[in-house]
Short mmCIF file of C-alpha atoms and ligand atoms in Angstrom, two decimals:
data_model
loop_
_atom_site.label_atom_id
_atom_site.label_comp_id
_atom_site.label_asym_id
_atom_site.label_seq_id
_atom_site.Cartn_x
_atom_site.Cartn_y
_atom_site.Cartn_z
CA MET U 1 12.81 -60.48 -62.76
CA THR U 2 12.76 -59.66 -59.01
CA GLU U 3 10.06 -56.98 -59.59
CA GLU U 4 8.00 -59.62 -61.31
CA VAL U 5 8.37 -61.90 -58.29
CA TYR U 6 7.47 -59.10 -55.92
CA LYS U 7 4.42 -58.34 -57.87
CA GLU U 8 3.20 -61.89 -58.27
CA ALA U 9 3.85 -62.62 -54.55
CA ALA U 10 2.11 -59.61 -53.38
CA GLN U 11 -0.97 -60.15 -55.60
CA ASN U 12 -1.15 -63.83 -54.63
CA VAL U 13 -0.92 -63.08 -50.89
CA THR U 14 -3.60 -60.36 -51.25
CA ALA U 15 -6.01 -62.67 -53.20
CA TRP U 16 -5.41 -65.40 -50.71
CA TYR U 17 -6.15 -63.17 -47.79
CA ARG U 18 -9.44 -62.02 -49.30
CA GLN U 19 -10.64 -65.60 -49.52
CA TYR U 20 -9.08 -67.22 -46.42
CA GLY U 21 -8.07 -64.40 -44.04
CA ARG U 22 -9.17 -64.67 -40.37
CA ASP U 23 -12.40 -62.89 -39.44
CA LEU U 24 -11.22 -60.86 -36.37
CA PRO U 25 -13.29 -58.14 -34.51
CA TRP U 26 -10.88 -55.34 -35.32
CA ARG U 27 -10.96 -56.25 -39.00
CA ARG U 28 -14.54 -55.24 -39.16
CA THR U 29 -13.77 -51.52 -38.74
CA GLY U 30 -11.91 -48.85 -40.51
CA ASN U 31 -11.68 -46.76 -37.31
CA PRO U 32 -8.04 -45.92 -36.76
CA TYR U 33 -8.59 -45.68 -32.97
CA HIS U 34 -9.94 -49.20 -32.75
CA ILE U 35 -7.27 -50.55 -35.07
CA TRP U 36 -4.59 -48.77 -32.87
CA ILE U 37 -6.08 -50.40 -29.75
CA SER U 38 -5.97 -53.89 -31.30
CA GLU U 39 -2.49 -53.45 -32.55
CA ILE U 40 -1.15 -52.40 -29.14
CA MET U 41 -2.83 -55.38 -27.56
CA LEU U 42 -1.51 -57.71 -30.15
CA GLN U 43 2.07 -56.57 -29.59
CA GLN U 44 3.04 -59.19 -27.11
CA THR U 45 -0.22 -61.21 -26.81
CA GLN U 46 -1.90 -64.01 -28.80
CA VAL U 47 -4.88 -63.21 -31.01
CA ASP U 48 -7.38 -65.48 -29.15
CA THR U 49 -6.41 -63.80 -25.85
CA VAL U 50 -6.71 -60.37 -27.20
CA LYS U 51 -10.28 -60.75 -28.70
CA PRO U 52 -12.30 -60.42 -25.41
CA TYR U 53 -10.09 -57.69 -24.10
CA TYR U 54 -10.37 -55.80 -27.37
CA GLU U 55 -14.16 -55.85 -27.27
CA ARG U 56 -14.49 -55.02 -23.65
CA PHE U 57 -12.07 -52.09 -24.14
CA ILE U 58 -13.82 -50.74 -27.16
CA GLU U 59 -17.22 -51.11 -25.58
CA THR U 60 -16.05 -49.25 -22.39
CA LEU U 61 -13.93 -46.55 -24.13
CA PRO U 62 -15.32 -46.26 -27.68
CA THR U 63 -13.38 -43.12 -28.72
CA VAL U 64 -10.02 -41.61 -28.22
CA GLU U 65 -11.62 -38.86 -26.18
CA ASP U 66 -13.11 -41.49 -23.85
CA LEU U 67 -9.63 -42.98 -23.36
CA ALA U 68 -7.89 -39.69 -22.80
CA GLY U 69 -10.51 -38.69 -20.16
CA ALA U 70 -10.65 -42.02 -18.48
CA ASP U 71 -9.38 -42.66 -14.98
CA GLU U 72 -6.08 -44.40 -15.09
CA GLN U 73 -7.16 -47.14 -12.68
CA ARG U 74 -10.00 -47.99 -15.00
CA VAL U 75 -7.74 -48.34 -17.97
CA PHE U 76 -5.49 -50.61 -15.96
CA LYS U 77 -8.40 -52.69 -14.86
CA LEU U 78 -9.42 -53.20 -18.54
CA TRP U 79 -5.87 -54.34 -19.21
CA GLU U 80 -5.54 -56.61 -16.25
CA GLY U 81 -4.24 -60.08 -17.32
CA LEU U 82 -2.91 -58.98 -20.73
CA GLY U 83 0.52 -58.30 -19.18
CA TYR U 84 3.20 -55.74 -20.24
CA TYR U 85 1.24 -52.90 -18.53
CA ARG U 86 3.39 -50.19 -19.87
CA ARG U 87 1.32 -50.61 -23.02
CA ALA U 88 -1.80 -49.44 -21.24
CA SER U 89 0.11 -46.36 -19.79
CA HIS U 90 1.44 -45.55 -23.15
CA LEU U 91 -2.03 -45.71 -24.72
CA LYS U 92 -3.47 -43.31 -22.29
CA GLU U 93 -0.59 -40.93 -22.81
CA ALA U 94 -0.85 -41.09 -26.61
CA ALA U 95 -4.67 -40.57 -26.35
CA SER U 96 -4.11 -37.36 -24.46
CA MET U 97 -1.58 -36.27 -27.12
CA ILE U 98 -4.06 -36.94 -30.00
CA VAL U 99 -6.76 -35.04 -28.07
CA ASN U 100 -4.59 -32.12 -27.11
CA GLU U 101 -2.17 -31.70 -29.89
CA TYR U 102 -4.16 -33.10 -32.93
CA HIS U 103 -7.52 -31.87 -31.55
CA GLY U 104 -8.87 -35.45 -31.65
CA ARG U 105 -7.86 -36.10 -35.28
CA PHE U 106 -6.10 -39.42 -35.46
CA PRO U 107 -2.56 -38.97 -37.03
CA GLU U 108 -2.70 -40.15 -40.62
CA THR U 109 0.91 -40.65 -41.67
CA TYR U 110 3.54 -43.20 -40.81
CA GLU U 111 5.84 -40.52 -39.36
CA GLU U 112 3.08 -38.94 -37.23
CA LEU U 113 1.97 -42.33 -35.92
CA LEU U 114 5.65 -43.07 -34.91
CA LYS U 115 5.48 -40.08 -32.55
CA LEU U 116 2.68 -41.66 -30.47
CA LYS U 117 4.00 -43.15 -27.26
CA GLY U 118 4.15 -46.97 -27.47
CA VAL U 119 3.97 -47.03 -31.27
CA GLY U 120 7.09 -48.56 -32.97
CA MET U 121 7.76 -49.23 -36.53
CA TYR U 122 5.67 -52.37 -36.76
CA THR U 123 2.54 -50.68 -35.12
CA ALA U 124 2.94 -47.52 -37.21
CA SER U 125 3.13 -49.52 -40.48
CA ALA U 126 0.19 -51.65 -39.41
CA ILE U 127 -2.08 -48.66 -38.61
CA ALA U 128 -0.88 -46.69 -41.61
CA SER U 129 -1.61 -49.49 -44.04
CA ILE U 130 -4.85 -50.89 -42.38
CA ALA U 131 -6.57 -47.67 -41.57
CA PHE U 132 -5.12 -45.22 -44.18
CA GLY U 133 -4.07 -47.46 -47.11
CA ILE U 134 -0.38 -46.22 -46.90
CA PRO U 135 2.02 -48.71 -48.56
CA LYS U 136 4.41 -49.54 -45.71
CA GLY U 137 5.15 -53.19 -45.11
CA VAL U 138 4.89 -54.63 -41.57
CA VAL U 139 8.12 -56.25 -40.20
CA ASP U 140 7.67 -58.84 -37.43
CA GLY U 141 8.54 -62.42 -36.71
CA ASN U 142 5.98 -63.77 -39.22
CA THR U 143 6.89 -61.53 -42.06
CA LEU U 144 10.59 -61.95 -41.48
CA ARG U 145 10.06 -65.70 -41.58
CA ILE U 146 8.08 -65.49 -44.90
CA VAL U 147 10.54 -63.14 -46.66
CA ALA U 148 13.60 -65.34 -45.52
CA ARG U 149 11.93 -68.44 -46.94
CA LEU U 150 10.41 -66.92 -50.04
CA PHE U 151 13.78 -65.51 -51.10
CA ASN U 152 15.91 -68.29 -49.45
CA ARG U 153 17.87 -65.74 -47.36
CA GLU U 154 20.18 -66.88 -44.63
CA ASP U 155 20.59 -63.45 -42.99
CA ASN U 156 20.25 -63.42 -39.12
CA ILE U 157 16.80 -61.97 -38.54
CA ALA U 158 17.78 -61.05 -34.94
CA LEU U 159 19.96 -58.28 -36.40
CA GLN U 160 18.49 -54.84 -37.07
CA LYS U 161 20.25 -54.65 -40.54
CA THR U 162 18.36 -57.77 -41.58
CA LYS U 163 15.11 -56.31 -40.38
CA ASN U 164 15.77 -53.13 -42.36
CA ALA U 165 16.72 -55.11 -45.43
CA PHE U 166 13.70 -57.41 -45.23
CA GLY U 167 11.58 -54.29 -44.53
CA GLU U 168 12.67 -52.89 -47.86
CA ILE U 169 11.60 -56.11 -49.54
CA MET U 170 8.15 -55.84 -47.83
CA ASP U 171 7.90 -52.14 -49.02
CA ALA U 172 8.87 -53.19 -52.52
CA MET U 173 6.16 -55.96 -52.61
CA ILE U 174 3.34 -53.85 -51.03
CA ARG U 175 3.51 -51.26 -53.91
CA TYR U 176 1.91 -53.98 -56.13
CA ALA U 177 -1.12 -54.66 -53.83
CA GLU U 178 -3.74 -53.08 -51.70
CA PRO U 179 -1.69 -52.28 -48.61
CA SER U 180 -4.19 -53.24 -46.01
CA ASP U 181 -5.01 -56.67 -47.40
CA PHE U 182 -1.37 -57.35 -48.26
CA ASN U 183 -0.05 -56.61 -44.80
CA GLN U 184 -2.87 -58.51 -43.13
CA GLY U 185 -2.47 -61.34 -45.63
CA MET U 186 1.24 -61.66 -44.66
CA MET U 187 0.35 -61.66 -41.03
CA ASP U 188 -2.24 -64.48 -41.65
CA LEU U 189 0.05 -66.48 -43.90
CA GLY U 190 2.75 -66.49 -41.13
CA ALA U 191 0.24 -67.44 -38.50
CA MET U 192 -1.63 -70.12 -40.49
CA ILE U 193 0.44 -71.47 -43.33
CA CYS U 194 4.10 -70.44 -43.19
CA THR U 195 4.48 -71.47 -39.59
CA PRO U 196 7.88 -72.01 -37.87
CA SER U 197 8.03 -75.79 -37.60
CA LYS U 198 5.10 -77.20 -39.69
CA PRO U 199 4.57 -75.02 -42.79
CA SER U 200 1.69 -76.10 -45.06
CA CYS U 201 3.57 -75.43 -48.27
CA ASP U 202 0.84 -77.27 -50.31
CA GLU U 203 -1.76 -74.70 -49.36
CA CYS U 204 0.57 -71.56 -49.71
CA PRO U 205 -0.42 -68.96 -52.27
CA VAL U 206 3.28 -68.25 -52.99
CA ALA U 207 4.53 -71.95 -53.15
CA SER U 208 5.33 -71.69 -56.88
CA LEU U 209 7.76 -68.74 -56.13
CA CYS U 210 9.22 -70.00 -52.93
CA GLN U 211 12.95 -70.40 -53.28
CA SER U 212 13.68 -72.26 -49.96
CA ARG U 213 10.95 -74.69 -51.03
CA GLU U 214 12.86 -75.32 -54.17
CA CYS U 215 16.21 -75.50 -52.35
CA GLN U 216 14.68 -77.69 -49.57
CA THR U 217 15.93 -75.22 -46.84
CA VAL U 218 12.47 -74.32 -45.51
CA LEU U 219 12.93 -75.78 -41.97
CA ARG U 220 16.45 -74.21 -41.65
CA LEU U 221 14.98 -70.75 -42.20
CA PRO U 222 14.89 -68.17 -40.86
CA VAL U 223 18.25 -68.00 -39.15
CA ASN U 224 17.58 -66.47 -35.83
CA ASN U 225 20.57 -66.29 -33.46
CA LYS U 226 19.88 -64.32 -30.42
CA VAL U 227 21.15 -64.54 -26.86
CA VAL U 228 18.55 -64.05 -24.22
CA ASN U 229 19.84 -63.69 -20.72
CA LYS U 230 16.99 -64.44 -18.38
CA SER U 231 17.78 -63.28 -14.86
CA ILE U 232 16.23 -65.13 -11.91
CA LEU U 233 15.17 -63.08 -8.97
CA GLU U 234 14.22 -64.61 -5.62
CA TYR U 235 11.80 -62.96 -3.26
CA MET U 236 9.97 -63.38 -0.08
CA THR U 237 6.32 -62.45 -0.84
CA VAL U 238 3.95 -61.99 2.04
CA VAL U 239 0.22 -61.65 2.19
CA ILE U 240 -0.18 -59.48 5.22
CA ARG U 241 -3.58 -59.69 6.89
CA ASP U 242 -5.29 -57.17 9.33
CA GLY U 243 -8.77 -58.72 10.01
CA ASP U 244 -10.47 -59.10 6.81
CA ARG U 245 -8.20 -56.70 4.93
CA TYR U 246 -4.90 -57.34 3.15
CA PHE U 247 -1.89 -55.15 2.39
CA MET U 248 -1.27 -54.20 -1.16
CA VAL U 249 0.81 -51.54 -2.70
CA GLN U 250 0.92 -49.86 -6.01
CA ASN U 251 4.17 -50.10 -7.89
CA GLU U 252 5.34 -46.59 -8.78
CA GLN U 253 7.94 -47.71 -11.44
CA GLY U 254 9.66 -50.71 -12.94
CA LEU U 255 8.32 -53.77 -14.70
CA LEU U 256 4.92 -53.74 -13.12
CA GLN U 257 4.45 -49.97 -12.91
CA HIS U 258 0.91 -48.94 -11.75
CA LEU U 259 -0.03 -52.39 -10.80
CA TYR U 260 -0.81 -53.57 -7.26
CA GLY U 261 0.98 -56.37 -5.50
CA PHE U 262 1.77 -57.84 -2.11
CA ALA U 263 4.85 -56.74 -0.10
CA GLN U 264 7.94 -58.51 -1.33
CA TYR U 265 11.62 -58.23 -0.58
CA GLY U 266 14.74 -59.97 -1.64
CA CYS U 267 15.55 -61.38 1.76
CA ASP U 268 15.86 -64.83 3.21
CA MET U 269 14.76 -64.63 6.79
CA PRO U 270 11.22 -63.76 8.20
CA SER U 271 12.86 -61.42 10.82
CA GLU U 272 14.58 -59.53 7.97
CA PHE U 273 11.30 -59.15 6.08
CA GLU U 274 9.52 -57.93 9.26
CA LYS U 275 12.30 -55.27 9.74
CA ALA U 276 12.27 -54.14 6.14
CA PHE U 277 8.48 -53.84 6.21
CA TYR U 278 8.57 -51.93 9.41
CA ASP U 279 11.21 -49.60 8.03
CA ASP U 280 9.23 -48.84 4.88
CA TYR U 281 5.65 -48.66 6.19
CA GLY U 282 5.98 -48.20 10.02
CA VAL U 283 3.69 -51.30 10.64
CA LYS U 284 4.72 -54.05 13.04
CA ILE U 285 3.92 -57.45 11.44
CA ARG U 286 4.91 -61.06 11.89
CA LEU U 287 5.12 -63.89 9.43
CA THR U 288 2.81 -66.67 10.47
CA GLN U 289 2.86 -69.43 7.89
CA TYR U 290 4.67 -70.70 4.84
CA ILE U 291 2.25 -71.01 1.89
CA SER U 292 4.25 -72.25 -1.09
CA ASP U 293 6.92 -71.35 -3.73
CA ILE U 294 5.60 -69.78 -7.01
CA LYS U 295 7.38 -69.04 -10.20
CA HIS U 296 6.39 -66.30 -12.60
CA VAL U 297 8.19 -65.99 -15.94
CA PHE U 298 8.60 -62.63 -17.79
CA THR U 299 10.30 -62.23 -21.19
CA HIS U 300 13.78 -61.57 -19.76
CA ARG U 301 13.26 -62.31 -16.17
CA GLU U 302 12.02 -64.98 -13.81
CA TRP U 303 10.59 -64.37 -10.33
CA ARG U 304 10.83 -67.10 -7.69
CA MET U 305 8.57 -66.08 -4.93
CA HIS U 306 8.59 -67.81 -1.50
CA VAL U 307 5.06 -67.04 -0.38
CA TYR U 308 4.10 -66.56 3.34
CA GLY U 309 1.11 -65.38 5.26
CA GLY U 310 1.66 -62.69 7.80
CA GLU U 311 -0.44 -60.38 10.16
CA VAL U 312 -0.31 -57.06 11.88
CA VAL U 313 0.80 -57.50 15.49
CA ASP U 314 0.76 -53.91 16.80
CA PRO U 315 -2.64 -52.27 16.09
CA ALA U 316 -1.19 -49.02 17.13
CA THR U 317 1.04 -49.05 14.07
CA ARG U 318 -1.88 -50.05 11.76
CA PRO U 319 -2.34 -47.52 8.97
CA MET U 320 -5.71 -46.62 7.52
CA ARG U 321 -4.63 -46.89 3.86
CA ASP U 322 -2.98 -49.75 1.87
CA PHE U 323 -5.14 -52.46 3.43
CA TYR U 324 -8.04 -53.75 1.19
CA LYS U 325 -10.93 -56.20 1.58
CA LEU U 326 -10.97 -59.08 -1.00
CA GLU U 327 -13.90 -57.45 -2.86
CA GLU U 328 -11.92 -54.27 -3.11
CA ILE U 329 -8.83 -56.17 -4.42
CA GLU U 330 -11.04 -57.45 -7.13
CA GLN U 331 -11.40 -53.99 -8.44
CA LEU U 332 -7.81 -53.13 -8.40
CA PRO U 333 -5.35 -53.75 -11.21
CA VAL U 334 -3.21 -56.47 -9.77
CA SER U 335 -0.08 -58.10 -11.48
CA THR U 336 -0.63 -61.66 -12.74
CA ALA U 337 2.27 -62.81 -10.61
CA HIS U 338 0.58 -61.56 -7.48
CA LEU U 339 -2.84 -62.89 -8.54
CA LYS U 340 -1.11 -66.31 -8.49
CA VAL U 341 0.12 -65.51 -4.98
CA LEU U 342 -3.39 -64.54 -3.78
CA LYS U 343 -4.88 -67.66 -5.22
CA ALA U 344 -2.29 -69.92 -3.41
CA TYR U 345 -2.78 -68.02 -0.14
CA LEU U 346 -6.55 -68.37 -0.31
CA LYS U 347 -6.29 -72.09 -1.16
CA VAL U 348 -4.36 -72.70 1.94
CA LEU U 349 -5.95 -70.41 4.42
CA GLN U 350 -9.56 -70.20 3.51
S1 LIG E 401 5.96 -72.40 -49.77
FE1 LIG E 401 6.19 -73.01 -47.69
S2 LIG E 401 8.01 -72.08 -46.97
FE2 LIG E 401 7.52 -71.08 -48.88
S3 LIG E 401 6.43 -69.24 -48.17
FE3 LIG E 401 4.86 -70.88 -48.61
S4 LIG E 401 4.64 -71.90 -46.61
FE4 LIG E 401 6.45 -70.75 -46.46
#
C-alpha cells in the first residue's frame, strides 16, 4: 500500500511540475556548473533575489575554469549583497579542486559532490538529480513540510533523525519518477502550493493522497521545535575620514570574512575607540559627530551599531593604505551592514 502511495505521489508531483513548474534561468540548462552556482546562491536566499545575481555571475564567469582562475575580489564583488559570503569563498575553493583534482570534469556522483567545499546533503542531492538524473531526494524545509503533511507525521523536523527518516521517504518516492523533475516539483510544490500558513490544497496534485488533509491537521504540521539563541552585539562603528578618503579594513576571518567594513569596536566611549584604533593602526583620530544607531540582523546574531563620523588628526601618523575614495569603495566587496552605515553617514554629512 505504502509503495503504491509513494508511486502515485511521485508521478503526480512530476506531472504537475511539467505543467506548472516555475520557469527559472537555471532550469534552462543542463550544465552542472551553472546548476551548482544556482544551488549555492539559493541556499540562504530567495529565488527572486538570486535571479539577477545568477545571470551576472554566469555571464562574467561562464565556466568552472573561469571561476577557479578569477581574482577573489572579483568573485566577492559579484556576490556583494547576497550575504553569507563564505559561500563565495567555498565556491572558489571548490572550483579550484574541480580544475586541479578532476581536471575540469564536474563530479558526477552524490558522494563526489559531497566532497566539494560548501556542498552539503541538500545541494549534493539537488545537483546529482538535476544535472545527472541520480535518484536522490532533496531534504529541506519545503520537502520536510510536504512529507510531514502528506503522511500526517508529527515528528519534530528540527531533529536530524527526522530529516534522515523523511529523506528516506523522499528517496523511496523518487525511484518512481524522473529524478530532476520530481525534486524540482517538490521544491515548487512547497514554494507555491503547500506553503506554511496558507496551503492551496484544492490545487495540490497530491491532495487525494494527503493524510493530514483527511485528518484536518494540515496547519499543525510540520512540528518544528527549535531553540534559536540570537546574541546581540553592541558596537561603536566609525566612518573615519581623511580628506576625500575613508578608512576601510578587510575582515580576515569571522562572519564577514573577506568583506570590507569600517572600524568598529565593542566600546562605549569615544576616547576608548580612539585609543583602540591608535593601538591597532598607529593612526591618531578623533570622533567628530554622532550619526545614528543602526541595527543589522544575521541568522543567529544581531549587531547594534552606534555610528559616528571621525577624522585623522595627526597627518604624520596617516598611513598610505586602508583609506579609499568613495568611487573606490564602490568597487570593494563591502558587508551589507556597513553599506547601511555608509548610507546613513552620507545622508548626514553630504
Ligand atoms: S493537500 Fe494540502 S497539505 Fe496536503 S500536500 Fe497538498 S497542499 Fe500540502
